[in-house]
Coordinates of C-alpha atoms in Angstrom, one line a residue:
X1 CA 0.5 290.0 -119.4
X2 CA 1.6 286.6 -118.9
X3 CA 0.9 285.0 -115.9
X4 CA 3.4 285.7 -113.2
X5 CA 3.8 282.0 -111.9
X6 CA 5.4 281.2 -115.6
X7 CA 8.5 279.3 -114.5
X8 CA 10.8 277.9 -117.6
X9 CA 13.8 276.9 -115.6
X10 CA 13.2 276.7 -111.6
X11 CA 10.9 274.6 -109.8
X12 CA 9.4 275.0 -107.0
X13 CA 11.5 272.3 -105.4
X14 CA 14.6 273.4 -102.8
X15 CA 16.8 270.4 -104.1
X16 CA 19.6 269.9 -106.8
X17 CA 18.2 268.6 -109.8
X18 CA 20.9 265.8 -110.8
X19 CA 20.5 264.1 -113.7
X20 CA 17.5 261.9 -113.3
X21 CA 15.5 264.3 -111.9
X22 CA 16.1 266.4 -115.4
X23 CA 15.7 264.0 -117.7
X24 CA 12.8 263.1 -116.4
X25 CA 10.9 267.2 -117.2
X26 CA 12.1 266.5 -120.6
X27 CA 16.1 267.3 -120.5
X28 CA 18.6 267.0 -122.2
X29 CA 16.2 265.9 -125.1
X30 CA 16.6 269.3 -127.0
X31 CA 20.4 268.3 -127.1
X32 CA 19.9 264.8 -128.4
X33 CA 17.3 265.4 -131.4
X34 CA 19.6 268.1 -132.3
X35 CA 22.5 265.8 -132.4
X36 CA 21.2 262.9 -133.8
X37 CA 19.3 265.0 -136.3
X38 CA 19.4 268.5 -136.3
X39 CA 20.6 271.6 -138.3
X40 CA 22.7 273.9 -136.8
X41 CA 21.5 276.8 -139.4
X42 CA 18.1 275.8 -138.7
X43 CA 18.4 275.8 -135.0
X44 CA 20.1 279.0 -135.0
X45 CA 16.9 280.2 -137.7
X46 CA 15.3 278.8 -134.4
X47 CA 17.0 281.1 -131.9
X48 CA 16.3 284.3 -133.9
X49 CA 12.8 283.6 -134.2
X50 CA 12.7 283.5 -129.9
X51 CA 14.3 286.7 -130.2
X52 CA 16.2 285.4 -126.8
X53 CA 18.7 288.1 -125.5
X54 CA 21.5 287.9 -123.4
X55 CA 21.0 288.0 -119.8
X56 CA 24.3 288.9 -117.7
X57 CA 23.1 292.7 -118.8
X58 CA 24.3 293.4 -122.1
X59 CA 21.3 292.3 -123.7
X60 CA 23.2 291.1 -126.8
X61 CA 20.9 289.6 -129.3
X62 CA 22.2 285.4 -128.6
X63 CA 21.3 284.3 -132.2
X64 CA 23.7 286.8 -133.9
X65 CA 26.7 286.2 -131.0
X66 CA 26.4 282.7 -132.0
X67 CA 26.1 282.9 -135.9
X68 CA 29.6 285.2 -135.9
X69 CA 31.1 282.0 -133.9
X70 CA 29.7 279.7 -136.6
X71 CA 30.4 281.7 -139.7
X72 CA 34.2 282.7 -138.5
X73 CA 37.1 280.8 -139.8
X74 CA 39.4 278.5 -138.4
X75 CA 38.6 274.6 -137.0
X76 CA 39.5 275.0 -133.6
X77 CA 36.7 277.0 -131.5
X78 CA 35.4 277.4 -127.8
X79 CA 32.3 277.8 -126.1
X80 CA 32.0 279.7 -122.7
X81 CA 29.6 279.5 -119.7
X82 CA 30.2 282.5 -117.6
X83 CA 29.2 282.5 -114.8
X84 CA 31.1 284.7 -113.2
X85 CA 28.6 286.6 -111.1
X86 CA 30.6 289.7 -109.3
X87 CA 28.3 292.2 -109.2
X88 CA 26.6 293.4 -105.4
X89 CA 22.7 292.2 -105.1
X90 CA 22.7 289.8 -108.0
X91 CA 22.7 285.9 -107.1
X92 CA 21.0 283.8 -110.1
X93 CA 23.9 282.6 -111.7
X94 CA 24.7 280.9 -108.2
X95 CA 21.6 280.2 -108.0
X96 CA 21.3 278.5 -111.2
X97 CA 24.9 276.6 -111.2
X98 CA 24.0 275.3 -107.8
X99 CA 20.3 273.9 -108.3
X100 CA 20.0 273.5 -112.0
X101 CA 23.6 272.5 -113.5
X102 CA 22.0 270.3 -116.4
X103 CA 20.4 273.7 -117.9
X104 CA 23.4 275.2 -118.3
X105 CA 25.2 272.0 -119.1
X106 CA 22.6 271.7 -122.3
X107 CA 22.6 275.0 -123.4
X108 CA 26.9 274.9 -123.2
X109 CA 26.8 271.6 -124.9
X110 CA 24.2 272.8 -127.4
X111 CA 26.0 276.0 -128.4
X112 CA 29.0 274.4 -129.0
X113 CA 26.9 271.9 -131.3
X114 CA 25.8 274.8 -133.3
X115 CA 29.2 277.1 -133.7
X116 CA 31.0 273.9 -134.1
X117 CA 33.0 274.3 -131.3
X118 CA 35.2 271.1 -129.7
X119 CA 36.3 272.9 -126.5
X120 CA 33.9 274.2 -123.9
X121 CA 34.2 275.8 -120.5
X122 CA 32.2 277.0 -117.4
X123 CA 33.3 280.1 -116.0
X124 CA 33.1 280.5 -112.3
X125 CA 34.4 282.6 -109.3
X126 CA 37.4 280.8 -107.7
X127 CA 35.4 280.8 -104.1
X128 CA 32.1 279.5 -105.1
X129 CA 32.8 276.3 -103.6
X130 CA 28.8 275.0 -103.9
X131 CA 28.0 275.9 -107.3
X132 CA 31.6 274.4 -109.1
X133 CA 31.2 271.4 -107.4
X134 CA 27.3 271.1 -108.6
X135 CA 28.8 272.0 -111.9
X136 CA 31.8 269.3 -111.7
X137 CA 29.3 266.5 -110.8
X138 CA 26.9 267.4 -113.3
X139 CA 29.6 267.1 -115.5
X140 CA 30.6 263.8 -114.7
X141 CA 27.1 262.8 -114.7
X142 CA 26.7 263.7 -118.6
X143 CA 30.0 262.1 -119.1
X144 CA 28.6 259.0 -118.1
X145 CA 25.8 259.0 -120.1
X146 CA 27.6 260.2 -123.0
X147 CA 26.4 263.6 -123.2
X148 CA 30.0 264.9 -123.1
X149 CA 33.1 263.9 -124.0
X150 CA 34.0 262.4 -127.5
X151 CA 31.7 259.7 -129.5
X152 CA 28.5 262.1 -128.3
X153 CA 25.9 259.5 -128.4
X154 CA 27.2 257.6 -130.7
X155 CA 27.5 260.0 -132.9
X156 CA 31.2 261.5 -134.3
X157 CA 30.8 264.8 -132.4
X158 CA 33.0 265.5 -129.3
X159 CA 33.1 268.6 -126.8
X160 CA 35.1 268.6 -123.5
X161 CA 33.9 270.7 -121.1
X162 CA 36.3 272.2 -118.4
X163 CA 35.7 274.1 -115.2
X164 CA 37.3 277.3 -114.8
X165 CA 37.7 279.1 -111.4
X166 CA 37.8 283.2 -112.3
X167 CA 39.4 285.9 -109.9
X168 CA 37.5 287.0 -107.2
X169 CA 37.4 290.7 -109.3
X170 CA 34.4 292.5 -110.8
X171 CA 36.0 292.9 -114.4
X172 CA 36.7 289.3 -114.5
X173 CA 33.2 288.8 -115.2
X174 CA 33.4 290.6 -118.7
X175 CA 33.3 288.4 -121.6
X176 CA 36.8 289.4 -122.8
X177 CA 38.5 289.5 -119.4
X178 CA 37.0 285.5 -119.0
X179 CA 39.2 284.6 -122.4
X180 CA 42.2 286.6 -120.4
X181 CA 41.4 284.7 -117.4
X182 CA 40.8 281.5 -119.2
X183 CA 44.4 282.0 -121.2
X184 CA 46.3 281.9 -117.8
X185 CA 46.2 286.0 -117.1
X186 CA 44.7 287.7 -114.9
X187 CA 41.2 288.5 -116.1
X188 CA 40.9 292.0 -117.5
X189 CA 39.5 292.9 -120.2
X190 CA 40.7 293.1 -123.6
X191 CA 39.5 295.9 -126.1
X192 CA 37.1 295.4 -128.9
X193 CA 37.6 294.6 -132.1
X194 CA 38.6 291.8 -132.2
X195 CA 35.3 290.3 -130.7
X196 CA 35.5 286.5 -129.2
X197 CA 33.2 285.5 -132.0
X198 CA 36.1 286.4 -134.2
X199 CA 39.4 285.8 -132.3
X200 CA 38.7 284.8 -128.5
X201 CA 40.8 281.9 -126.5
X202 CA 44.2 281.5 -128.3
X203 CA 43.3 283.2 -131.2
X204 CA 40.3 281.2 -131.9
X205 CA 36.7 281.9 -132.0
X206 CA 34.9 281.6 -129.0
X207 CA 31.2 282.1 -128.2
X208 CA 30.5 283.6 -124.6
X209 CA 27.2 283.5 -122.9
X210 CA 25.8 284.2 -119.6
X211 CA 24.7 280.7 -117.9
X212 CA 21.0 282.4 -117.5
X213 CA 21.4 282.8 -121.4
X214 CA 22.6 279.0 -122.3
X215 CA 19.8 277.8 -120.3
X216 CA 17.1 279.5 -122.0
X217 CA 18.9 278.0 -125.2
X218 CA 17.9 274.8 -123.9
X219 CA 14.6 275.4 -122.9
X220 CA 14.4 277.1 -127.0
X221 CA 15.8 273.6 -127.8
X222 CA 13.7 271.4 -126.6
X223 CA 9.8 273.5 -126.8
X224 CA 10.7 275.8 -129.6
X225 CA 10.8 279.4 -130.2
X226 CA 7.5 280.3 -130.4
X227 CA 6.5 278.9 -127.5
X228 CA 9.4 281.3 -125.7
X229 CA 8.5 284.2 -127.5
X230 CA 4.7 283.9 -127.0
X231 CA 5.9 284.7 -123.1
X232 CA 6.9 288.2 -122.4
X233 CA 6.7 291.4 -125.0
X234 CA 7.3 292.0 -128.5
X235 CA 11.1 292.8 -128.1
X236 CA 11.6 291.3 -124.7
X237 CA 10.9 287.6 -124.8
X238 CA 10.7 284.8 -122.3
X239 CA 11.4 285.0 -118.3
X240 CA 14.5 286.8 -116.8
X241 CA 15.8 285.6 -112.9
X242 CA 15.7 288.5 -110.6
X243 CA 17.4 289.3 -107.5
X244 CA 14.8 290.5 -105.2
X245 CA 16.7 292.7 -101.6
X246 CA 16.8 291.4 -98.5
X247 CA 14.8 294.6 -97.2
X248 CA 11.6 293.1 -98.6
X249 CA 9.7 290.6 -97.4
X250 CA 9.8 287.6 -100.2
X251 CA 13.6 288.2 -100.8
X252 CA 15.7 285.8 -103.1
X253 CA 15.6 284.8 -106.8
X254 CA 12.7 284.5 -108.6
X255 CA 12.0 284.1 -112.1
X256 CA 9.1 286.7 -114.0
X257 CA 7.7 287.1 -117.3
X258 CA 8.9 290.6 -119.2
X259 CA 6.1 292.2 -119.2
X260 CA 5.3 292.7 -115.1
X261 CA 5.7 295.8 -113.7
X262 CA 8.2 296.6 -111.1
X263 CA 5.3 297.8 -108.6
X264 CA 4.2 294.0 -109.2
X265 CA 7.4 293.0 -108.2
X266 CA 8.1 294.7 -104.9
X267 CA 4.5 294.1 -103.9
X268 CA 3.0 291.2 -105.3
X269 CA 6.2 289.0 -105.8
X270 CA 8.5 290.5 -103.1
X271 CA 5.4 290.9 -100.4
X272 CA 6.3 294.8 -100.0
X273 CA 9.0 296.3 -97.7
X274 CA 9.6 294.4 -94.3
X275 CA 9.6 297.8 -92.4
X276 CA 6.9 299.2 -94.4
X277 CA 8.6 302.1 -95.6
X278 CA 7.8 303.4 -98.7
X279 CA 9.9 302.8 -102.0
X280 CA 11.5 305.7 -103.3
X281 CA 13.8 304.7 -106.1
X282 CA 14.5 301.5 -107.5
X283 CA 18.0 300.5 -109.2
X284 CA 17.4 297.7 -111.9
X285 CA 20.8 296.5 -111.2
X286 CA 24.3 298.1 -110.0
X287 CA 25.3 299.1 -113.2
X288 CA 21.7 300.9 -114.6
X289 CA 20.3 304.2 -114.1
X290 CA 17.3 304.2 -111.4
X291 CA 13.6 304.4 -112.0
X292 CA 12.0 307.0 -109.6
X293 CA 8.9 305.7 -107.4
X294 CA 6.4 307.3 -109.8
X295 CA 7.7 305.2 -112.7
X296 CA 7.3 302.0 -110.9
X297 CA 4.4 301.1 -112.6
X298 CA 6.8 300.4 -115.8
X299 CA 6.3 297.7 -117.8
X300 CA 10.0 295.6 -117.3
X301 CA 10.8 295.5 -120.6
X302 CA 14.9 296.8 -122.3
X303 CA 12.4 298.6 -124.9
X304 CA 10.0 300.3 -121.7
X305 CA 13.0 300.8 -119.8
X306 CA 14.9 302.1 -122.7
X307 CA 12.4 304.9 -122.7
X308 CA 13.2 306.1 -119.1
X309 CA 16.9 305.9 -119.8
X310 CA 17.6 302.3 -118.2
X311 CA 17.5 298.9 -118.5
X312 CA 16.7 295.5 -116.9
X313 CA 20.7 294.6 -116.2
X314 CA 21.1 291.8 -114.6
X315 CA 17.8 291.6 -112.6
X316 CA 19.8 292.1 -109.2
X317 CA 17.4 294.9 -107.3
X318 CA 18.5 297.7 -105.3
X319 CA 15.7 300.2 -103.7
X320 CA 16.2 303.0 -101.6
X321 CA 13.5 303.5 -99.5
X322 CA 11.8 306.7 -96.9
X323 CA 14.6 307.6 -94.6
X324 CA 18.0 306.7 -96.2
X325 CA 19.8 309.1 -97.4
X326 CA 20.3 308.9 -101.7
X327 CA 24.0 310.8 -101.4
X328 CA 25.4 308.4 -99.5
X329 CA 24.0 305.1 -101.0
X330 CA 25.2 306.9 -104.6
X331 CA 28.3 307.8 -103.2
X332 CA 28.8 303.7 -101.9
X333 CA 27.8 302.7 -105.6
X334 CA 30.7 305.0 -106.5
X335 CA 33.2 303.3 -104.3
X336 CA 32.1 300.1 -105.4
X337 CA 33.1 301.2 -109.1
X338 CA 36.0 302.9 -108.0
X339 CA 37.4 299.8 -106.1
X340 CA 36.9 297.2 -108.6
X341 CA 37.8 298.9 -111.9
X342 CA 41.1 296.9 -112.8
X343 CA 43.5 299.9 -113.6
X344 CA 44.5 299.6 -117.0
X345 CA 42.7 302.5 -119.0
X346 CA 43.3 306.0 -117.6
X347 CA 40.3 307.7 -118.0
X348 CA 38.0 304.9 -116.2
X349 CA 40.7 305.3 -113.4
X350 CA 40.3 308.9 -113.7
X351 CA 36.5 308.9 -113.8
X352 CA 36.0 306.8 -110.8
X353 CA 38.2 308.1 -108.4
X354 CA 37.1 312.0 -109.4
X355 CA 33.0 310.6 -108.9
X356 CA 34.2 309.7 -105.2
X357 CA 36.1 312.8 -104.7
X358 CA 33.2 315.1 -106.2
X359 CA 30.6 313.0 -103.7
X360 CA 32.5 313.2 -100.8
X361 CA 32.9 316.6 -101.2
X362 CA 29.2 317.0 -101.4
X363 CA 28.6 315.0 -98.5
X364 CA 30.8 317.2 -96.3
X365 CA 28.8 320.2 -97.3
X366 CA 31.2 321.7 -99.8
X367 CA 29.1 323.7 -102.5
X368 CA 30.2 324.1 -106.6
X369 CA 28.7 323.0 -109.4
X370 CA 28.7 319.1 -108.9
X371 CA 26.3 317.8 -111.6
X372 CA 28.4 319.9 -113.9
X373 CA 31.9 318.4 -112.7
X374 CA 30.0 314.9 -112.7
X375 CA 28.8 315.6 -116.1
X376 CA 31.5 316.6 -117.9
X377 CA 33.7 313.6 -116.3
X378 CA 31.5 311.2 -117.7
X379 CA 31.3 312.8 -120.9
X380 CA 34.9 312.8 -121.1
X381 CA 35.4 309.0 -120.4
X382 CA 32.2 308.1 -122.0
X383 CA 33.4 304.7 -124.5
X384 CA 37.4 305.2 -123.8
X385 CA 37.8 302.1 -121.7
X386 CA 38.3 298.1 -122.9
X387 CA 35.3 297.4 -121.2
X388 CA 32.1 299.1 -120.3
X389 CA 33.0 299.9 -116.4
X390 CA 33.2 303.6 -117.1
X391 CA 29.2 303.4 -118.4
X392 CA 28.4 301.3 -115.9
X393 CA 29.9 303.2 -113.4
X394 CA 28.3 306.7 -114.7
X395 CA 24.5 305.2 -115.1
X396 CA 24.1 304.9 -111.4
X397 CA 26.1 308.4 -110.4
X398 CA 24.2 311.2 -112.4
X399 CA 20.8 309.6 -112.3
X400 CA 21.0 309.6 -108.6
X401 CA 21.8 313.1 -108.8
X402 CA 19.3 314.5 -111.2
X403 CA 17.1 311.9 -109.3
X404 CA 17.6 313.4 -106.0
X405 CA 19.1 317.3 -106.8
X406 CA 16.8 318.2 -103.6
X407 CA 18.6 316.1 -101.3
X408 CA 22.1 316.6 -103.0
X409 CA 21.6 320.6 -103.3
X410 CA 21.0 320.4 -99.4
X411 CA 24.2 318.7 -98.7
X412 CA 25.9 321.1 -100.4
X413 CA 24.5 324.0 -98.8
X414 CA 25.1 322.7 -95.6
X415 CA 26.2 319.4 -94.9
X416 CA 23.1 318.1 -93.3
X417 CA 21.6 315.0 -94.3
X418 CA 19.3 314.8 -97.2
X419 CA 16.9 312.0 -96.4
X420 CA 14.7 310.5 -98.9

């Protein structure tokens, strides 16, 4: 396994890194030799060689989202930065826009190079006041050196970048619902086909790509692919940012190798639980399907995790640990879900509100057959939605309960609590 200290975009510094301070570990290079003499279909023979995936949790292969953008038709085209980070325990996108705005800034800049894109934007939530200003003055500060804007170093490219402040909603962070958003409405998303590559922003293809993502691009950019892929696994390549809980010790953002475990993690990264109580269950992210205490030795890869019916999401940790009681932190994820789904397709509506209903009923000690009403709920909504809510809102749900049938069967019977 690589080593654990591998760090491709943080520092160990606590400081924004303006300009200067980039420029001077080498960036903003990748951008100019591929400028002033670079090939896009090259570089993007480049980015399937890293085999880089998407990190906002979709885990969308990045070379193939960028080569529809490049190979659709029409002259007018858009880039996108989202980072609109809504989802509860996940904080590297704010993380990112607020210490290490030139990353994202390349990788934008240099996927807009290589889809031939004019028009690029940075999408961020409307009340993260720190990280669009960061952004803004980054901005400015490539403007000024003729990173952005028209002329590109001397050169007869040109690429205006925009920020864009998204609703404060959880579907607004959805790569379709950002166009919406972008367009003037009100960020929900849109069903696919179409897909942005093809007909995104007025009609026009448009690449979208979680911040995380664009900076690794960079990073691709400027030390190659085989250098990223040498770091990580076979299918899982490079370093992901993780969102480590506040209930352990060494809480925050860090950024790993694929290829730790998640044992390595919580103990050697995160410094164990505070309380030291004893993990048992861990939650990749929101949206995923938990990995019991006895699979914590997994290796984090999407092909390892794949195997126990999950994934790495968006790196933003939950654990439930000895003593809290899994019904009612299931049950919270529910509402979560429930709350933020945006209304417009029936059966997500549906689904959401009936996992509440069926939990809270379980939680005041009703009995019936809820795994069966769970499961055929989410079987019925499975893939009718315009976005992936209703899977992401099922992953958490019936893996808790098959996870913890003990504690859920004993709050059935009788209402008392079921403690992990």
């Amino acid at each position: 396994m690589t080593e654990r200290t591998t760090r491709l975009l943080t520092n160990a510094g606590a400081e924004r890194q303006d300009l200067r301070a980039y420029q001077a570990e080498g960036g903003w290079s990748g951008f100019r030799e591929l400028v002033q003499s670079g090939d896009p279909e090259a570089f993007l023979a480049e980015v399937e060689a890293s085999r880089l995936r998407g990190r906002g949790g979709a885990r969308f292969p990045t070379a193939t989202k960028l080569r529809m953008a490049r190979e659709a038709d029409g002259t007018t085209k858009h880039v996108v930065a989202n980072g609109g980070e809504h989802e509860p325990g996940s904080h590297k996108d704010k993380f990112l826009a607020a210490r290490y705005p030139h990353e994202i800034l390349e990788g934008l800049l240099i996927a807009a190079w290589t889809t031939g894109a004019e028009h690029a934007w940075v999408y961020l939530i409307e009340d993260m006041d720190e990280q669009i200003a960061s952004i803004e003055s980054a901005i400015d500060e490539a403007r000024s050196a003729n990173l952005v804007g028209e002329g590109i170093l001397g050169t007869d490219l040109s690429i205006d970048v925009r920020v864009h402040r998204a609703p404060t909603t959880y579907v607004a962070g959805e790569e379709t619902a950002a166009i919406d958003s972008i367009e003037g409405g009100p960020g929900r998303p849109r069903k696919k086909p179409p897909y942005p590559g093809q007909e995104g922003i007025g009609g026009h293809p448009t690449t979208v790509q979680n911040v995380e993502t664009l900076a690794h691009l960079a990073w691709i950019a400027r030390e190659g692919a085989e250098a990223f892929a040498s770091i990580g696994t076979t299918e899982s390549t490079g370093t992901m940012l993780f969102t480590l809980p506040d209930s352990l010790r060494n809480a925050g953002v860090h950024e790993l190798p694929f290829g730790i475990t998640y044992r390595q993690i919580l103990d050697e990264v995160g410094g164990g639980t505070r309380d030291g109580r004893r993990v048992v269950a861990l939650l990749p992210a929101l949206s995923c399907s938990f990995v019991a205490a006895d699979d914590l030795d997994v290796v984090v890869s999407h092909e390892a995790l794949a195997e126990l019916g999950t994934s790495p999401g968006c790196g933003g940790i939950h654990l439930i640990l000895e003593g809290e009681d899994p019904v009612e932190r299931i049950r919270d994820i529910a509402r979560f879900f429930m709350a933020e789904q945006c209304g417009q397709c029936p059966p997500c509506r549906m689904e959401t509100n009936q996992f509440v209903h069926i939990l809270e009923a379980v939680l005041a000690g009703k009995k019936g057959d809820y795994m069966g009403q769970l499961t055929k709920i989410a079987t019925f909504a499975h893939r009718k939605g315009n976005c992936s809510l209703i899977e992401m809102a099922a992953a958490p749900v019936l893996s808790g309960a098959r996870l913890f049938a003990s504690a859920f069967d004993a709050k059935a019977e009788s209402g008392n609590p079921g403690e992990a």
